[in-house]
Structures are given as structure tokens and as C-alpha cells.
Short mmCIF file of C-alpha atoms and ligand atoms in Angstrom, two decimals:
data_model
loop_
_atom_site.label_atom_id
_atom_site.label_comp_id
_atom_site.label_asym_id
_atom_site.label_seq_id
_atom_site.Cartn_x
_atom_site.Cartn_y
_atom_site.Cartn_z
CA UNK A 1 -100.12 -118.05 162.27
CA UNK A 2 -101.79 -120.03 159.15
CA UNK A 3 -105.88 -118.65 159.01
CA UNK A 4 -108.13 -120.75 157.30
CA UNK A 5 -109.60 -117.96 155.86
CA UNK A 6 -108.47 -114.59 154.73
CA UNK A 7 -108.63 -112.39 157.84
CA UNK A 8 -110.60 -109.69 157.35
CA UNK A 9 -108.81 -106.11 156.72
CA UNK A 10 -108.83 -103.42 159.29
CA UNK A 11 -111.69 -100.38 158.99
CA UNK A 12 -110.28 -97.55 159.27
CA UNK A 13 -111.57 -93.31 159.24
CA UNK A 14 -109.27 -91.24 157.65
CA UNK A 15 -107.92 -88.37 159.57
CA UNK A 16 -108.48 -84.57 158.57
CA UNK A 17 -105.40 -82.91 157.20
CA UNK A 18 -103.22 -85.67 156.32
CA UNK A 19 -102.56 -89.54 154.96
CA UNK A 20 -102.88 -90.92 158.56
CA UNK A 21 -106.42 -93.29 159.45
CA UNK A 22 -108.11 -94.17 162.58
CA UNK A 23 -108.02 -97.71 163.20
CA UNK A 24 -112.17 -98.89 164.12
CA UNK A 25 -112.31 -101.48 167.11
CA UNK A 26 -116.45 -101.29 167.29
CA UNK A 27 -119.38 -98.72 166.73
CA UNK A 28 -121.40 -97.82 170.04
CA UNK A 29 -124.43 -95.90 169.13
CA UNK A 30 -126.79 -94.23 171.83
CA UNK A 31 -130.50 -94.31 171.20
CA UNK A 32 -132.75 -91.72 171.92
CA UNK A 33 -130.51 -88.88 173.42
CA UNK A 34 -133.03 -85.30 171.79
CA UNK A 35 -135.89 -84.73 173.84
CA UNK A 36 -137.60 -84.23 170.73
CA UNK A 37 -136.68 -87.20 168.59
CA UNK A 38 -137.53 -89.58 171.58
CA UNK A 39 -141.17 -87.97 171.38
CA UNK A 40 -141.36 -88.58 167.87
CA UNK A 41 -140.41 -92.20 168.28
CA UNK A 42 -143.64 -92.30 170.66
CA UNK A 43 -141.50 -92.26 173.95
CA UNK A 44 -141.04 -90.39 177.01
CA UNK A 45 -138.14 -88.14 176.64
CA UNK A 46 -137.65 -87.51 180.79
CA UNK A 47 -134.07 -88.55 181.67
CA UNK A 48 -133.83 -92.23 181.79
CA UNK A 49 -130.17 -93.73 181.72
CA UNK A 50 -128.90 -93.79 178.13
CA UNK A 51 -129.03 -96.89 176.41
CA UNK A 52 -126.88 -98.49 173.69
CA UNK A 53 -126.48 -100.43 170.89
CA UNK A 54 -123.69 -101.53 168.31
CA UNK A 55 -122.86 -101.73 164.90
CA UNK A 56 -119.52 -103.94 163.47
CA UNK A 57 -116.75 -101.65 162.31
CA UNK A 58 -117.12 -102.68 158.89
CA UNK A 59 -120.48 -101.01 158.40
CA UNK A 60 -118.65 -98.43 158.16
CA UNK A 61 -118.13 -96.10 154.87
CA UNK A 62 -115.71 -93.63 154.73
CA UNK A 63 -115.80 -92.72 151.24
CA UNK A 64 -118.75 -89.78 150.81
CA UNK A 65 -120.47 -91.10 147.62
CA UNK A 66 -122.98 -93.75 146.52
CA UNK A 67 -124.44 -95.62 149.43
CA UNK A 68 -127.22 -98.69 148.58
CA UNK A 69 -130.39 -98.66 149.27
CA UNK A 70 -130.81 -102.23 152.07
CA UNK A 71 -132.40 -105.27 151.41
CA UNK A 72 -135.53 -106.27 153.45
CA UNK A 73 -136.83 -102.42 154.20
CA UNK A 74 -139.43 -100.34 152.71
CA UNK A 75 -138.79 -97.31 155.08
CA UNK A 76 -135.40 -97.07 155.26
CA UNK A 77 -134.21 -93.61 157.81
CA UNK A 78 -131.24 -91.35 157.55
CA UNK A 79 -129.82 -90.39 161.43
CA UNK A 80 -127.79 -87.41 161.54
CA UNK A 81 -125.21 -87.77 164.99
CA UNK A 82 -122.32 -86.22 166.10
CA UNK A 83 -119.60 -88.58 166.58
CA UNK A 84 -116.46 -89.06 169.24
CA UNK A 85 -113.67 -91.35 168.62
CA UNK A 86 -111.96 -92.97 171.43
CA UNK A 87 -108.00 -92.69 171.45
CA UNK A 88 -107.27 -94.67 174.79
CA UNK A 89 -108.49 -97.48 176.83
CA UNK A 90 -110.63 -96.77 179.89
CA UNK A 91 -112.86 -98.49 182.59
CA UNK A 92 -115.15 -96.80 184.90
CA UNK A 93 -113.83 -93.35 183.60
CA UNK A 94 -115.58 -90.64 185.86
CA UNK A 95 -117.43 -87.89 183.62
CA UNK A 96 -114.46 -84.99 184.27
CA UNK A 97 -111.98 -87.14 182.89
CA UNK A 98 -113.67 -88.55 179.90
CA UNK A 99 -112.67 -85.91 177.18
CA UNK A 100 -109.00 -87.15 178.22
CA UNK A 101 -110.24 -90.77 176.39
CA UNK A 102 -111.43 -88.63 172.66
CA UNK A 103 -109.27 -88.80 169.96
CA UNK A 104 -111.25 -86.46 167.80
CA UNK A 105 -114.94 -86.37 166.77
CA UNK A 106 -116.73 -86.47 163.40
CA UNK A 107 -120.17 -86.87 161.84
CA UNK A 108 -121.64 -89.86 160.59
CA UNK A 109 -125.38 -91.02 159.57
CA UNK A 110 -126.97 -93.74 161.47
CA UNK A 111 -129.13 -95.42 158.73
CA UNK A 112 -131.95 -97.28 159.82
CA UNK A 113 -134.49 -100.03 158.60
CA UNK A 114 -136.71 -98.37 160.29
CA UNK A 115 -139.58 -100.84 160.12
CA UNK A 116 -137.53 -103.73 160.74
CA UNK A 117 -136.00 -101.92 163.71
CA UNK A 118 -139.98 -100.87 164.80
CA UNK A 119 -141.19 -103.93 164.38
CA UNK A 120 -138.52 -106.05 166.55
CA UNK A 121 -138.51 -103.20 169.36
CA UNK A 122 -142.41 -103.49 169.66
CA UNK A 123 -141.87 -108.13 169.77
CA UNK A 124 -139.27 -107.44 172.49
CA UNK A 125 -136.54 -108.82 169.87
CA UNK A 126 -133.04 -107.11 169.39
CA UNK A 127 -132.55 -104.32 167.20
CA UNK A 128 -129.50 -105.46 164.97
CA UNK A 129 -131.42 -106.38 161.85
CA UNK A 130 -132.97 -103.03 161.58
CA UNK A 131 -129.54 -101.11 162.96
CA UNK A 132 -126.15 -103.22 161.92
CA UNK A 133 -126.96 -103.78 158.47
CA UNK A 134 -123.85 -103.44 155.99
CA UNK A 135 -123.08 -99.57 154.92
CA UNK A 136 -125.35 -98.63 157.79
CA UNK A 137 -122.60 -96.35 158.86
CA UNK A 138 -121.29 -93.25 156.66
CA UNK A 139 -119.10 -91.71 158.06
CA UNK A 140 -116.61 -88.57 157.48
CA UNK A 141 -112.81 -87.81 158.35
CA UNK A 142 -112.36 -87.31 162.00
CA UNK A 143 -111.32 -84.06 163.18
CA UNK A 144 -108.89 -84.29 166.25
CA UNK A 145 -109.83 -82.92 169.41
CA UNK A 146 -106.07 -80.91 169.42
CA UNK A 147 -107.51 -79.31 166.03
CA UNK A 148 -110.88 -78.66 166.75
CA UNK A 149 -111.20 -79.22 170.51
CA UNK A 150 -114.02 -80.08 172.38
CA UNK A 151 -117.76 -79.02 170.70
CA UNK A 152 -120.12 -78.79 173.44
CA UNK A 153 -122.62 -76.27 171.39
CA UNK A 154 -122.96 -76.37 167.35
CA UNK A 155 -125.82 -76.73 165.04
CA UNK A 156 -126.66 -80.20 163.87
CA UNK A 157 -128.28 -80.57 160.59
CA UNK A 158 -129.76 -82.65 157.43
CA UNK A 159 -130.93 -81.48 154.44
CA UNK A 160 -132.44 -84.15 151.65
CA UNK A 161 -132.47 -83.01 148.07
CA UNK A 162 -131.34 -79.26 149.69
CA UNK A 163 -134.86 -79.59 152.00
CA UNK A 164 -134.09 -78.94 155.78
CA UNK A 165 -134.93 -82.32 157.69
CA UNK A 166 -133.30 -82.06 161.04
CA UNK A 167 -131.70 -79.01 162.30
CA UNK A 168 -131.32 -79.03 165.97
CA UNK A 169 -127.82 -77.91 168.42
CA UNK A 170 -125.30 -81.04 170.04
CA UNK A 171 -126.25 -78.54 173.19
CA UNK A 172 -129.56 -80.30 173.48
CA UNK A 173 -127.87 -83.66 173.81
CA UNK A 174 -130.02 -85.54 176.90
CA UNK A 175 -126.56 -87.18 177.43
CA UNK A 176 -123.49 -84.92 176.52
CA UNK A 177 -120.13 -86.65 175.48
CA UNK A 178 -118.35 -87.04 179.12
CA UNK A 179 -121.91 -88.36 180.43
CA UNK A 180 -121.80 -91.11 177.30
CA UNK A 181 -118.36 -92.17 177.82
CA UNK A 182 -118.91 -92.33 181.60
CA UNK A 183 -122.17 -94.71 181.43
CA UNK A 184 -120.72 -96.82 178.56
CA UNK A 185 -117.33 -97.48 180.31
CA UNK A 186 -119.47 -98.71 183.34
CA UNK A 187 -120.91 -101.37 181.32
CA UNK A 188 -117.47 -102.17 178.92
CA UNK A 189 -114.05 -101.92 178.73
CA UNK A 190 -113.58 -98.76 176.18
CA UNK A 191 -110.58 -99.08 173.80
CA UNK A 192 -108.50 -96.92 171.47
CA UNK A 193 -110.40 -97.62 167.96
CA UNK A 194 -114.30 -97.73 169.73
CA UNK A 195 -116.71 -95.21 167.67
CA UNK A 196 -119.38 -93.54 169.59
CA UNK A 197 -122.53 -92.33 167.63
CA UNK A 198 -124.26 -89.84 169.81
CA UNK A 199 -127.99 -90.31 168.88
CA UNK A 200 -129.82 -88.28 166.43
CA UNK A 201 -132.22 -84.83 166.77
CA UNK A 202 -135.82 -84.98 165.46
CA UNK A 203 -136.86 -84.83 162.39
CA UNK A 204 -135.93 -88.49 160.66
CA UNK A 205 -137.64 -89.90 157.97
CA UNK A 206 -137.51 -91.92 155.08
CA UNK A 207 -135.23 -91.79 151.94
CA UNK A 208 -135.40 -93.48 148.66
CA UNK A 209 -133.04 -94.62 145.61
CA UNK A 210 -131.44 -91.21 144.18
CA UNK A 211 -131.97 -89.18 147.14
CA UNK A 212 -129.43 -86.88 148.07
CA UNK A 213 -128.66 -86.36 152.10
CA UNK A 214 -125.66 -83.41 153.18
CA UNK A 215 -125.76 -82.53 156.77
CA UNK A 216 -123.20 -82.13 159.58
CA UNK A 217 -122.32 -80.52 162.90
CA UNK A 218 -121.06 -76.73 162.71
CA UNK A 219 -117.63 -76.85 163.74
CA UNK A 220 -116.80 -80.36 163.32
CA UNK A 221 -117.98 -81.77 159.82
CA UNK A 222 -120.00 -82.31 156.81
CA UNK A 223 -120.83 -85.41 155.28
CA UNK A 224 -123.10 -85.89 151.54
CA UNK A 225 -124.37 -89.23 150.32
CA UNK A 226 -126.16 -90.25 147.75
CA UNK A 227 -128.70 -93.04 147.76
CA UNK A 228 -128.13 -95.60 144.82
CA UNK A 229 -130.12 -98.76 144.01
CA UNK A 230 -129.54 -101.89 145.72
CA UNK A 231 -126.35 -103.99 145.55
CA UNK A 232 -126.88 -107.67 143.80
MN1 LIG B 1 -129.18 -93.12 166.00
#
């Protein structure tokens, strides 16, 4: 095989507890799964099927540090989410065989462009620009599900610059993990490598250059970032 141009090289997580890394296919984020965050993005939080959208693997960063402020935003959002990482391929997989499909589950921080995201949802337009933006995706070392098990219950929190922002429990998901991977698999093909960020609790809001966000799911992980000025 001769590419024309240098493929690109695989993302990968690293794994808890040892040199081995989790291979990313794709990153499938839910939106709007807290009662209380969908209220504070000004809609009805009753039970509608969840709904998704994706970020490429590659904004993904696994090493906790320095992450850039974006280009094109002037209210740019930190998301705190509990994530699951899928370990084999499934289709159609009914909700009391889903946890069979996790690999292990982590935290990450779905950074938003929040009025470029705003301002396409309210023209009808997809959400990419203000979603899948590169390093839009921090994300810690996964802990496997035969370490940790299965979290159903756990605080979820974000503090920035130590204050309290979100601080909520994975309990009040509006869409738990087996109902997530069931829906999702209806729609696509889920494969070993697939990402799944579970949507974010109230409380987000907007973070500039030198601001420092720590948060995490008890029982699962921590991540800290730090926001640095924009990459030339
Ligand atoms: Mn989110």
C-alpha cells in the first residue's frame, strides 16, 4: 500500500494501571441527558429520545495539561460527562446486554463554542463548528469496567479556579449507559474503539485563557486542565 499522504496516526486513551492504550474509532456525544442542564439550555427536559452528535477521534487529548483557548468563539464552555468506552462490536444491542459491549469508562470535558454552537442550533444548521473543533475533547485514562465495574450512582463535578460549577450525581442521567448504547446501536453499527460522552449536568459556563478546570466522577476519575492562549 503506497499513501499519497502520511496516514494519520492512531488516537489512543491510555489505560489506568499500566503501558497499554485504547485504540479511538469515533466520539459519540449525547446532548442534553440532566433534567436540569436541558432547562438551562432553554429546553424542555421531559423524556424525549436521546439525541447525538460526534466528534473525530483526534479531538481528543489525553495528556491533562495546557489546552488552547479556540479560534472563532468568545464564549467558549467547559462540559463535565462521564464517559464509556466500547470494547466490542454490536448492532441493535437490547439495554440488558449493553454493559457486556463497555470496555471501561472515564471522564472527559466536552468543550464547547458555545455561541457558535447557539447560533447554528437556533438557523437549523449542524452543530460541528461549535462541537468538533480540535482539542475539544480532554480526556483522562480509562478505568476498566473489571477494575472499577459498572457506576450507576457517583457524584459528578467541576470546579474552575477551586469554585464549584457543576456538581450533580451520573444517577440523574435522563438516559443511563445501557439506555445510550441501546438507542445509539439502533441508529449505527457500534465498534470496539467508539467513545461515548454521556452529556453534561447543569451548571456550564464560560472559561477564559489561564483558567483552571478539575472535575470528575466519584469512583471513576479526575481530570485538570488548564486553559492557555490560542495556538498560531
Ligand atoms: Mn456535552
Amino acid at each position: 500500500m503506497n499513501y499519497v499522504v502520511a496516514p494519520p496516526p492512531v488516537v489512543s486513551i491510555p489505560v489506568a494501571g499500566g503501558a497499554d492504550r485504547f485504540p479511538v474509532r469515533r466520539v459519540i456525544c449525547v446532548g442534553r441527558n440532566y433534567e436540569a442542564h436541558a432547562r438551562e439550555m432553554g429546553r424542555d427536559p421531559s423524556r424525549e429520545p436521546p439525541f447525538f452528535f460526534t466528534k473525530p477521534a483526534d479531538a481528543i487529548v489525553t495528556e491533562t495539561g495546557n489546552v488552547p483557548y479556540p479560534p472563532e468563539t468568545k464564549n467558549f464552555h467547559y462540559e463535565m460527562e462521564l464517559v464509556v468506552v466500547i470494547g466490542k462490536d454490536g448492532f441493535e444491542i437490547p439495554e440488558d446486554k449493553a454493559l457486556d459491549h463497555v470496555f471501561g469508562y472515564t471522564v472527559g470535558i466536552d468543550l464547547t463554542r458555545r455561541d457558535l454552537q447557539l447560533a447554528a442550533r437556533d438557523l437549523g444548521r449542524p452543530w460541528d463548528w461549535g462541537k468538533a473543533f480540535d482539542k475539544s475533547a480532554p480526556i483522562s485514562p480509562i478505568q476498566p469496567a473489571s477494575k472499577i465495574g459498572h457506576p450507576s450512582k457517583g457524584r459528578i463535578w467541576l470546579s474552575v479556579n477551586g469554585a464549584i460549577k457543576q456538581d450533580a450525581d451520573i444517577a440523574d442521567l435522563i438516559w443511563n449507559v445501557p439506555e445510550v448504547i441501546a438507542f445509539a446501536s439502533r441508529s449505527i453499527r457500534l465498534k470496539a474503539g467508539d467513545v461515548i460522552m454521556t452529556g453534561t449536568p447543569a451548571g456550564v459556563g464560560p472559561v477564559v485563557v489561564g483558567d483552571k478546570i478539575e472535575g470528575g466522577v466519584d469512583g471513576v476519575a479526575n481530570i485538570s486542565i488548564t486553559i492557555a492562549p490560542p495556538q498560531k
